[in-house]
Amino acid sequence: MKLYDTNRAPNPRRVRIFLAEKGISVPLEPVDLGKGEHKSAEFTGLNPRQRVPLLVLDDGTAIAETMAICRYFEALQPEPNLFGHTPEEQGLVEMWQRQVELDLFYPIMMVLRHLNPAMAQMEVPQVPEWGEANKPKVLAALGFFNDQLADRAFVAGSRFSVADITMLVAVDFLRVIRTEVPEHHTHLKRWYDVVSQRPSAKA
Amino acid sequence: MKLYDTNRAPNPRRVRIFLAEKGISVPLEPVDLGKGEHKSAEFTGLNPRQRVPLLVLDDGTAIAETMAICRYFEALQPEPNLFGHTPEEQGLVEMWQRQVELDLFYPIMMVLRHLNPAMAQMEVPQVPEWGEANKPKVLAALGFFNDQLADRAFVAGSRFSVADITMLVAVDFLRVIRTEVPEHHTHLKRWYDVVSQRPSAKA
């Protein structure tokens, strides 16, 4: 098996952190987005959407999409559990994971992709007004999740889950749009201090 | 348990189809979006994001997000299986479900929300240029999935899965942006004929 990976993008990091939490080691195959290696005929044959991360199994099966790759490994090696045990916990982890994606991770991406000239070839067409429209969404989401973390330790409940991985990568990704968690979001900052010190955060 | 539901929106329909496929019956609580019932204090208390569908369990736990609700029921009653059995199948179902969401469902939603004056209160601010930018994305996705369906029966493989539910609801939702599957997309049309005739499609 082989994991196509790249250093600077946030989605591949989500998978690397997930694997580190599981204690799973997978051979990494670097893809240089700057050199356009994700648009090569070979890579496009594996993933027509031309995105990393991409997991290729020994039989050639290619699994794209960050959460799909994580689901594969969760099924392969259920513990330590990162998607929830009971039906209720599974529902809540999926709910929070998606809300962090939709309300924070995705708006950060829209600000970057529609306002940064360096993204002009990746986002066609860039719509600067849409990038601007997402700036207040990012700030609103930070406030919302700060409030949520007032009375629980982790994003989806009392223990670490894949929802925390998405949140950690999103918060670290704020730097690309020159934004920081406001000082008065003390709950979010407390959560960040805890989660960013887990060994997996270095992945 | 109670499922907050509404008739015309696509996401609640995804859950209803999922439940119909499982043979699970859940009491429905209608929410009238036109009357702003999703913004009531009561509903906002249950779901701060003010969205339907929303599942409320007997102990008061509220699970929002279409796929989170479906995951809850999959864990509660695994058969008939809709998210995949083996790790590989689970990865592929999640991959295709998300690609249909990201590349087809979501762009349709962007065209609707940013170009339809009736959506001005739901999407603030509307960015018409972003709505326009998504029209070709919708058409490209229809072509891509048509090609994918050339050599397999269902979206994620040889059997029906939650990825087909997302695709069915997305294709039916094309009407709101006055778009149809082009006649020459014969694979997608063959798939649609099969899937739309399942009893669950009426849900």
Tab-separated table of C-alpha atoms in Angstrom:
chain	number	residue	atom	x	y	z
A	1	MET	CA	0.000	0.000	0.000
A	2	LYS	CA	1.126	3.544	-0.689
A	3	LEU	CA	-0.111	6.961	0.452
A	4	TYR	CA	0.351	9.816	-2.003
A	5	ASP	CA	1.134	12.794	0.148
A	6	THR	CA	2.269	16.390	0.071
A	7	ASN	CA	3.768	18.543	2.789
A	8	ARG	CA	2.058	21.894	2.786
A	9	ALA	CA	-1.583	21.076	2.069
A	10	PRO	CA	-3.964	20.558	4.983
A	11	ASN	CA	-5.860	17.446	3.850
A	12	PRO	CA	-2.822	15.159	3.613
A	13	ARG	CA	-1.880	16.289	7.121
A	14	ARG	CA	-5.282	15.173	8.421
A	15	VAL	CA	-4.506	11.663	7.191
A	16	ARG	CA	-0.975	11.687	8.619
A	17	ILE	CA	-2.268	12.751	12.048
A	18	PHE	CA	-4.982	10.081	11.873
A	19	LEU	CA	-2.384	7.401	11.089
A	20	ALA	CA	-0.089	8.644	13.874
A	21	GLU	CA	-2.979	8.388	16.358
A	22	LYS	CA	-3.614	4.830	15.170
A	23	GLY	CA	0.063	3.958	15.273
A	24	ILE	CA	-0.094	2.865	11.638
A	25	SER	CA	2.862	3.381	9.327
A	26	VAL	CA	2.234	3.618	5.580
A	27	PRO	CA	4.883	4.267	2.910
A	28	LEU	CA	4.500	7.855	1.696
A	29	GLU	CA	4.877	8.837	-1.950
A	30	PRO	CA	5.498	12.584	-2.195
A	31	VAL	CA	3.591	14.534	-4.849
A	32	ASP	CA	5.009	17.958	-5.689
A	33	LEU	CA	1.990	20.184	-6.366
A	34	GLY	CA	4.290	23.090	-7.249
A	35	LYS	CA	5.704	21.043	-10.118
A	36	GLY	CA	2.199	19.943	-11.141
A	37	GLU	CA	2.908	16.278	-10.400
A	38	HIS	CA	-0.764	15.823	-9.423
A	39	LYS	CA	-1.647	16.570	-13.047
A	40	SER	CA	0.660	13.934	-14.513
A	41	ALA	CA	-0.921	11.198	-16.629
A	42	GLU	CA	0.159	8.585	-14.080
A	43	PHE	CA	-1.410	10.336	-11.111
A	44	THR	CA	-4.537	11.330	-13.040
A	45	GLY	CA	-4.964	7.670	-13.939
A	46	LEU	CA	-5.037	6.860	-10.232
A	47	ASN	CA	-7.192	9.836	-9.245
A	48	PRO	CA	-9.085	11.689	-11.976
A	49	ARG	CA	-9.786	14.512	-9.508
A	50	GLN	CA	-6.010	15.136	-9.292
A	51	ARG	CA	-5.990	15.570	-5.535
A	52	VAL	CA	-3.872	14.355	-2.659
A	53	PRO	CA	-4.118	12.524	-0.337
A	54	LEU	CA	-4.665	9.299	-2.259
A	55	LEU	CA	-4.272	5.787	-0.889
A	56	VAL	CA	-3.432	2.999	-3.320
A	57	LEU	CA	-3.864	-0.555	-2.020
A	58	ASP	CA	-1.697	-3.484	-3.061
A	59	ASP	CA	-4.362	-4.686	-5.507
A	60	GLY	CA	-4.346	-1.272	-7.198
A	61	THR	CA	-7.581	0.002	-5.652
A	62	ALA	CA	-7.309	3.772	-5.256
A	63	ILE	CA	-9.121	5.492	-2.392
A	64	ALA	CA	-9.274	9.278	-2.592
A	65	GLU	CA	-10.791	11.759	-0.128
A	66	THR	CA	-9.327	12.362	3.304
A	67	MET	CA	-12.263	11.017	5.273
A	68	ALA	CA	-12.592	7.956	3.039
A	69	ILE	CA	-8.953	7.057	3.662
A	70	CYS	CA	-9.452	7.524	7.401
A	71	ARG	CA	-12.603	5.358	7.310
A	72	TYR	CA	-10.630	2.617	5.564
A	73	PHE	CA	-8.039	2.562	8.339
A	74	GLU	CA	-10.672	2.785	11.086
A	75	ALA	CA	-12.324	-0.348	9.675
A	76	LEU	CA	-8.966	-2.092	9.226
A	77	GLN	CA	-7.770	-1.306	12.741
A	78	PRO	CA	-10.659	-0.155	14.959
A	79	GLU	CA	-8.553	0.812	18.006
A	80	PRO	CA	-7.709	3.385	19.145
A	81	ASN	CA	-11.174	4.389	18.007
A	82	LEU	CA	-11.463	7.777	16.289
A	83	PHE	CA	-14.963	7.693	14.741
A	84	GLY	CA	-17.030	6.680	17.772
A	85	HIS	CA	-18.075	3.410	19.404
A	86	THR	CA	-21.824	3.443	20.047
A	87	PRO	CA	-24.325	4.476	17.378
A	88	GLU	CA	-24.903	7.738	19.240
A	89	GLU	CA	-21.184	8.513	19.476
A	90	GLN	CA	-20.684	7.622	15.806
A	91	GLY	CA	-23.442	10.047	14.883
A	92	LEU	CA	-22.029	12.848	17.027
A	93	VAL	CA	-18.447	12.414	15.802
A	94	GLU	CA	-19.607	12.519	12.186
A	95	MET	CA	-21.782	15.561	12.959
A	96	TRP	CA	-18.963	17.561	14.542
A	97	GLN	CA	-16.380	16.466	12.012
A	98	ARG	CA	-18.625	17.722	9.228
A	99	GLN	CA	-19.558	20.940	10.975
A	100	VAL	CA	-15.885	21.796	11.450
A	101	GLU	CA	-15.292	20.996	7.798
A	102	LEU	CA	-18.291	22.933	6.496
A	103	ASP	CA	-18.198	25.947	8.791
A	104	LEU	CA	-14.466	26.459	9.384
A	105	PHE	CA	-12.173	24.389	7.180
A	106	TYR	CA	-14.094	25.040	3.980
A	107	PRO	CA	-14.500	28.828	4.446
A	108	ILE	CA	-10.750	29.151	5.188
A	109	MET	CA	-10.113	27.315	1.931
A	110	MET	CA	-12.471	29.645	0.046
A	111	VAL	CA	-10.703	32.748	1.391
A	112	LEU	CA	-7.343	31.334	0.323
A	113	ARG	CA	-8.368	30.001	-3.057
A	114	HIS	CA	-10.390	32.997	-4.197
A	115	LEU	CA	-8.170	35.804	-2.892
A	116	ASN	CA	-4.591	34.547	-3.208
A	117	PRO	CA	-3.087	35.222	-6.667
A	118	ALA	CA	-0.922	32.099	-6.253
A	119	MET	CA	-4.121	30.005	-6.365
A	120	ALA	CA	-5.298	31.376	-9.719
A	121	GLN	CA	-4.442	28.157	-11.534
A	122	MET	CA	-6.051	25.896	-8.950
A	123	GLU	CA	-9.308	27.825	-8.587
A	124	VAL	CA	-10.841	28.733	-11.943
A	125	PRO	CA	-12.387	31.227	-11.963
A	126	GLN	CA	-11.350	33.006	-8.799
A	127	VAL	CA	-14.276	35.021	-7.435
A	128	PRO	CA	-12.734	37.534	-4.998
A	129	GLU	CA	-16.138	38.609	-3.714
A	130	TRP	CA	-16.787	34.999	-2.626
A	131	GLY	CA	-13.413	34.927	-0.896
A	132	GLU	CA	-14.313	38.103	0.993
A	133	ALA	CA	-17.759	36.719	1.870
A	134	ASN	CA	-16.064	33.824	3.640
A	135	LYS	CA	-13.904	35.943	5.976
A	136	PRO	CA	-16.752	36.677	8.415
A	137	LYS	CA	-17.853	33.021	8.181
A	138	VAL	CA	-14.407	31.971	9.443
A	139	LEU	CA	-14.615	34.361	12.396
A	140	ALA	CA	-18.171	33.306	13.199
A	141	ALA	CA	-17.142	29.643	13.198
A	142	LEU	CA	-14.228	30.312	15.567
A	143	GLY	CA	-16.653	31.971	17.985
A	144	PHE	CA	-19.180	29.159	17.631
A	145	PHE	CA	-16.647	26.410	18.332
A	146	ASN	CA	-15.152	28.403	21.208
A	147	ASP	CA	-18.608	28.450	22.807
A	148	GLN	CA	-19.050	24.728	22.163
A	149	LEU	CA	-15.754	23.948	23.894
A	150	ALA	CA	-16.796	25.793	27.051
A	151	ASP	CA	-18.280	22.660	28.570
A	152	ARG	CA	-16.472	19.741	27.022
A	153	ALA	CA	-12.854	18.678	26.555
A	154	PHE	CA	-12.889	17.784	22.868
A	155	VAL	CA	-14.808	18.788	19.762
A	156	ALA	CA	-17.202	15.819	19.728
A	157	GLY	CA	-17.322	15.044	23.447
A	158	SER	CA	-15.156	13.910	26.322
A	159	ARG	CA	-12.507	12.164	24.251
A	160	PHE	CA	-10.286	12.828	21.244
A	161	SER	CA	-11.771	11.966	17.828
A	162	VAL	CA	-11.334	12.626	14.139
A	163	ALA	CA	-13.315	15.853	14.658
A	164	ASP	CA	-10.379	17.193	16.686
A	165	ILE	CA	-8.003	16.336	13.851
A	166	THR	CA	-10.056	18.367	11.385
A	167	MET	CA	-10.247	21.259	13.865
A	168	LEU	CA	-6.512	21.209	14.616
A	169	VAL	CA	-5.575	21.254	10.946
A	170	ALA	CA	-8.127	24.003	10.270
A	171	VAL	CA	-6.857	26.195	13.121
A	172	ASP	CA	-3.235	25.758	12.011
A	173	PHE	CA	-4.330	26.549	8.463
A	174	LEU	CA	-5.615	29.974	9.570
A	175	ARG	CA	-2.077	31.270	9.007
A	176	VAL	CA	-2.515	31.067	5.224
A	177	ILE	CA	-5.250	33.683	5.470
A	178	ARG	CA	-3.289	35.632	8.121
A	179	THR	CA	-5.840	35.014	10.826
A	180	GLU	CA	-5.395	33.854	14.424
A	181	VAL	CA	-7.748	32.577	17.078
A	182	PRO	CA	-8.779	35.763	18.937
A	183	GLU	CA	-7.305	36.010	22.454
A	184	HIS	CA	-10.712	36.078	24.131
A	185	HIS	CA	-11.647	32.642	22.718
A	186	THR	CA	-10.205	31.043	25.837
A	187	HIS	CA	-11.988	27.685	25.460
A	188	LEU	CA	-10.733	27.190	21.936
A	189	LYS	CA	-7.236	28.206	23.019
A	190	ARG	CA	-7.303	25.750	25.949
A	191	TRP	CA	-8.398	22.988	23.557
A	192	TYR	CA	-5.688	23.974	21.060
A	193	ASP	CA	-2.950	23.847	23.707
A	194	VAL	CA	-3.952	20.306	24.620
A	195	VAL	CA	-4.437	18.905	21.134
A	196	SER	CA	-1.435	20.549	19.497
A	197	GLN	CA	0.821	18.922	22.099
A	198	ARG	CA	-0.181	15.393	21.200
A	199	PRO	CA	2.707	13.648	19.400
A	200	SER	CA	0.461	13.143	16.346
A	201	ALA	CA	0.287	16.917	15.778
A	202	LYS	CA	3.820	16.823	14.380
A	203	ALA	CA	2.731	14.518	11.563
B	1	MET	CA	-36.901	9.536	18.877
B	2	LYS	CA	-38.023	12.211	16.426
B	3	LEU	CA	-36.769	13.340	13.009
B	4	TYR	CA	-37.228	17.011	12.182
B	5	ASP	CA	-37.982	17.055	8.511
B	6	THR	CA	-39.121	19.266	5.662
B	7	ASN	CA	-40.618	18.383	2.324
B	8	ARG	CA	-38.896	20.369	-0.360
B	9	ALA	CA	-35.251	20.448	0.714
B	10	PRO	CA	-32.858	17.795	-0.600
B	11	ASN	CA	-30.983	16.832	2.581
B	12	PRO	CA	-34.028	15.680	4.550
B	13	ARG	CA	-34.968	13.550	1.547
B	14	ARG	CA	-31.578	11.823	1.685
B	15	VAL	CA	-32.352	10.717	5.231
B	16	ARG	CA	-35.895	9.600	4.345
B	17	ILE	CA	-34.606	7.470	1.460
B	18	PHE	CA	-31.902	6.018	3.705
B	19	LEU	CA	-34.497	5.051	6.322
B	20	ALA	CA	-36.787	3.577	3.662
B	21	GLU	CA	-33.914	1.413	2.390
B	22	LYS	CA	-33.283	0.236	5.958
B	23	GLY	CA	-36.978	-0.366	6.588
B	24	ILE	CA	-36.807	1.911	9.636
B	25	SER	CA	-39.757	4.075	10.588
B	26	VAL	CA	-39.128	7.225	12.638
B	27	PRO	CA	-41.772	9.767	13.705
B	28	LEU	CA	-41.382	12.872	11.552
B	29	GLU	CA	-41.748	16.389	12.932
B	30	PRO	CA	-42.367	18.820	10.062
B	31	VAL	CA	-40.445	22.113	10.083
B	32	ASP	CA	-41.860	24.843	7.831
B	33	LEU	CA	-38.831	26.691	6.451
B	34	GLY	CA	-41.099	29.152	4.643
B	35	LYS	CA	-42.527	30.235	7.991
B	36	GLY	CA	-39.044	30.388	9.495
B	37	GLU	CA	-39.753	27.610	11.989
B	38	HIS	CA	-36.091	26.540	11.786
B	39	LYS	CA	-35.211	29.902	13.362
B	40	SER	CA	-37.521	29.512	16.353
B	41	ALA	CA	-35.960	29.566	19.807
B	42	GLU	CA	-37.045	25.977	20.371
B	43	PHE	CA	-35.460	24.622	17.201
B	44	THR	CA	-32.334	26.759	17.562
B	45	GLY	CA	-31.915	25.294	21.044
B	46	LEU	CA	-31.836	21.846	19.471
B	47	ASN	CA	-29.685	22.820	16.499
B	48	PRO	CA	-27.782	26.128	16.636
B	49	ARG	CA	-27.063	25.818	12.899
B	50	GLN	CA	-30.842	26.017	12.280
B	51	ARG	CA	-30.856	23.271	9.692
B	52	VAL	CA	-32.961	20.237	8.943
B	53	PRO	CA	-32.748	17.277	9.026
B	54	LEU	CA	-32.199	16.891	12.749
B	55	LEU	CA	-32.601	13.702	14.763
B	56	VAL	CA	-33.446	13.990	18.454
B	57	LEU	CA	-33.037	10.817	20.531
B	58	ASP	CA	-35.210	9.911	23.494
B	59	ASP	CA	-32.544	11.158	25.926
B	60	GLY	CA	-32.546	14.556	24.196
B	61	THR	CA	-29.301	14.071	22.252
B	62	ALA	CA	-29.561	15.996	18.985
B	63	ILE	CA	-27.748	14.718	15.902
B	64	ALA	CA	-27.580	17.142	12.985
B	65	GLU	CA	-26.061	16.637	9.529
B	66	THR	CA	-27.535	14.253	6.996
B	67	MET	CA	-24.606	11.847	6.904
B	68	ALA	CA	-24.278	11.825	10.699
B	69	ILE	CA	-27.927	10.801	11.040
B	70	CYS	CA	-27.415	8.074	8.434
B	71	ARG	CA	-24.273	6.848	10.231
B	72	TYR	CA	-26.248	6.622	13.468
B	73	PHE	CA	-28.862	4.374	11.852
B	74	GLU	CA	-26.222	2.292	10.041
B	75	ALA	CA	-24.578	1.548	13.402
B	76	LEU	CA	-27.938	0.889	15.056
B	77	GLN	CA	-29.136	-1.465	12.344
B	78	PRO	CA	-26.265	-2.574	10.086
B	79	GLU	CA	-28.361	-4.446	7.506
B	80	PRO	CA	-29.199	-3.824	4.746
B	81	ASN	CA	-25.731	-2.316	4.640
B	82	LEU	CA	-25.437	1.081	2.924
B	83	PHE	CA	-21.926	2.270	3.920
B	84	GLY	CA	-19.868	-0.786	2.927
B	85	HIS	CA	-18.856	-4.052	4.586
B	86	THR	CA	-15.097	-4.547	4.179
B	87	PRO	CA	-12.583	-1.785	4.948
B	88	GLU	CA	-12.000	-1.354	1.224
B	89	GLU	CA	-15.707	-1.082	0.459
B	90	GLN	CA	-16.214	1.340	3.347
B	91	GLY	CA	-13.445	3.529	1.960
B	92	LEU	CA	-14.851	3.477	-1.555
B	93	VAL	CA	-18.432	4.212	-0.486
B	94	GLU	CA	-17.265	7.184	1.567
B	95	MET	CA	-15.088	8.359	-1.314
B	96	TRP	CA	-17.897	8.289	-3.864
B	97	GLN	CA	-20.478	9.680	-1.490
B	98	ARG	CA	-18.234	12.652	-0.828
B	99	GLN	CA	-17.290	13.174	-4.450
B	100	VAL	CA	-20.968	13.311	-5.437
B	101	GLU	CA	-21.557	15.773	-2.607
B	102	LEU	CA	-18.556	17.963	-3.396
B	103	ASP	CA	-18.646	17.910	-7.176
B	104	LEU	CA	-22.370	17.734	-7.950
B	105	PHE	CA	-24.658	18.291	-4.970
B	106	TYR	CA	-22.733	21.237	-3.586
B	107	PRO	CA	-22.327	23.131	-6.905
B	108	ILE	CA	-26.079	22.731	-7.611
B	109	MET	CA	-26.711	24.250	-4.194
B	110	MET	CA	-24.343	27.144	-4.936
B	111	VAL	CA	-26.102	27.933	-8.239
B	112	LEU	CA	-29.468	27.944	-6.470
B	113	ARG	CA	-28.448	29.858	-3.376
B	114	HIS	CA	-26.422	32.562	-5.100
B	115	LEU	CA	-28.622	33.194	-8.128
B	116	ASN	CA	-32.202	32.715	-6.944
B	117	PRO	CA	-33.688	35.898	-5.417
B	118	ALA	CA	-35.872	33.702	-3.181
B	119	MET	CA	-32.678	32.535	-1.427
B	120	ALA	CA	-31.489	36.044	-0.511
B	121	GLN	CA	-32.354	35.586	3.150
B	122	MET	CA	-30.751	32.150	3.431
B	123	GLU	CA	-27.477	32.991	1.663
B	124	VAL	CA	-25.946	36.237	2.925
B	125	PRO	CA	-24.375	37.738	0.953
B	126	GLN	CA	-25.435	36.254	-2.359
B	127	VAL	CA	-22.501	36.339	-4.792
B	128	PRO	CA	-24.038	35.916	-8.259
B	129	GLU	CA	-20.622	35.505	-9.888
B	130	TRP	CA	-19.984	32.476	-7.638
B	131	GLY	CA	-23.371	31.058	-8.613
B	132	GLU	CA	-22.461	31.450	-12.288
B	133	ALA	CA	-19.024	29.893	-11.691
B	134	ASN	CA	-20.733	26.750	-10.437
B	135	LYS	CA	-22.886	26.144	-13.517
B	136	PRO	CA	-20.046	24.617	-15.553
B	137	LYS	CA	-18.963	22.628	-12.483
B	138	VAL	CA	-22.414	20.996	-12.403
B	139	LEU	CA	-22.198	20.059	-16.078
B	140	ALA	CA	-18.637	18.754	-15.713
B	141	ALA	CA	-19.685	16.582	-12.767
B	142	LEU	CA	-22.595	15.093	-14.719
B	143	GLY	CA	-20.174	14.142	-17.478
B	144	PHE	CA	-17.653	12.720	-15.016
B	145	PHE	CA	-20.198	10.533	-13.230
B	146	ASN	CA	-21.694	9.426	-16.536
B	147	ASP	CA	-18.245	8.161	-17.524
B	148	GLN	CA	-17.799	6.447	-14.160
B	149	LEU	CA	-21.102	4.611	-14.558
B	150	ALA	CA	-20.068	3.168	-17.930
B	151	ASP	CA	-18.605	0.081	-16.315
B	152	ARG	CA	-20.433	-0.411	-13.045
B	153	ALA	CA	-24.054	-0.662	-11.936
B	154	PHE	CA	-24.003	1.750	-9.015
B	155	VAL	CA	-22.070	4.851	-7.976
B	156	ALA	CA	-19.685	3.095	-5.580
B	157	GLY	CA	-19.566	-0.353	-7.153
B	158	SER	CA	-21.754	-3.327	-7.963
B	159	ARG	CA	-24.390	-2.707	-5.339
B	160	PHE	CA	-26.606	0.110	-4.071
B	161	SER	CA	-25.120	2.342	-1.339
B	162	VAL	CA	-25.552	5.699	0.321
B	163	ALA	CA	-23.556	7.200	-2.574
B	164	ASP	CA	-26.504	6.369	-4.855
B	165	ILE	CA	-28.873	8.142	-2.479
B	166	THR	CA	-26.805	11.334	-2.655
B	167	MET	CA	-26.610	11.063	-6.446
B	168	LEU	CA	-30.348	10.436	-6.860
B	169	VAL	CA	-31.270	13.418	-4.717
B	170	ALA	CA	-28.717	15.592	-6.516
B	171	VAL	CA	-29.990	14.616	-9.974
B	172	ASP	CA	-33.603	15.242	-8.955
B	173	PHE	CA	-32.509	18.562	-7.479
B	174	LEU	CA	-31.224	19.714	-10.892
B	175	ARG	CA	-34.767	20.944	-11.605
B	176	VAL	CA	-34.314	23.866	-9.192
B	177	ILE	CA	-31.566	25.225	-11.445
B	178	ARG	CA	-33.528	24.279	-14.580
B	179	THR	CA	-30.977	21.725	-15.683
B	180	GLU	CA	-31.428	18.147	-16.899
B	181	VAL	CA	-29.076	15.241	-17.445
B	182	PRO	CA	-28.034	15.641	-21.103
B	183	GLU	CA	-29.528	12.983	-23.413
B	184	HIS	CA	-26.114	11.654	-24.448
B	185	HIS	CA	-25.194	10.746	-20.857
B	186	THR	CA	-26.646	7.291	-21.429
B	187	HIS	CA	-24.879	5.585	-18.506
B	188	LEU	CA	-26.123	8.120	-16.009
B	189	LYS	CA	-29.626	7.872	-17.475
B	190	ARG	CA	-29.570	4.059	-17.260
B	191	TRP	CA	-28.485	4.333	-13.609
B	192	TYR	CA	-31.187	6.923	-12.917
B	193	ASP	CA	-33.920	4.727	-14.392
B	194	VAL	CA	-32.938	1.879	-12.096
B	195	VAL	CA	-32.432	3.845	-8.893
B	196	SER	CA	-35.431	6.153	-9.239
B	197	GLN	CA	-37.694	3.101	-9.490
B	198	ARG	CA	-36.702	1.712	-6.124
B	199	PRO	CA	-39.580	2.124	-3.657
B	200	SER	CA	-37.333	4.260	-1.428
B	201	ALA	CA	-37.145	6.965	-4.115
B	202	LYS	CA	-40.685	8.036	-3.213
B	203	ALA	CA	-39.609	8.912	0.316
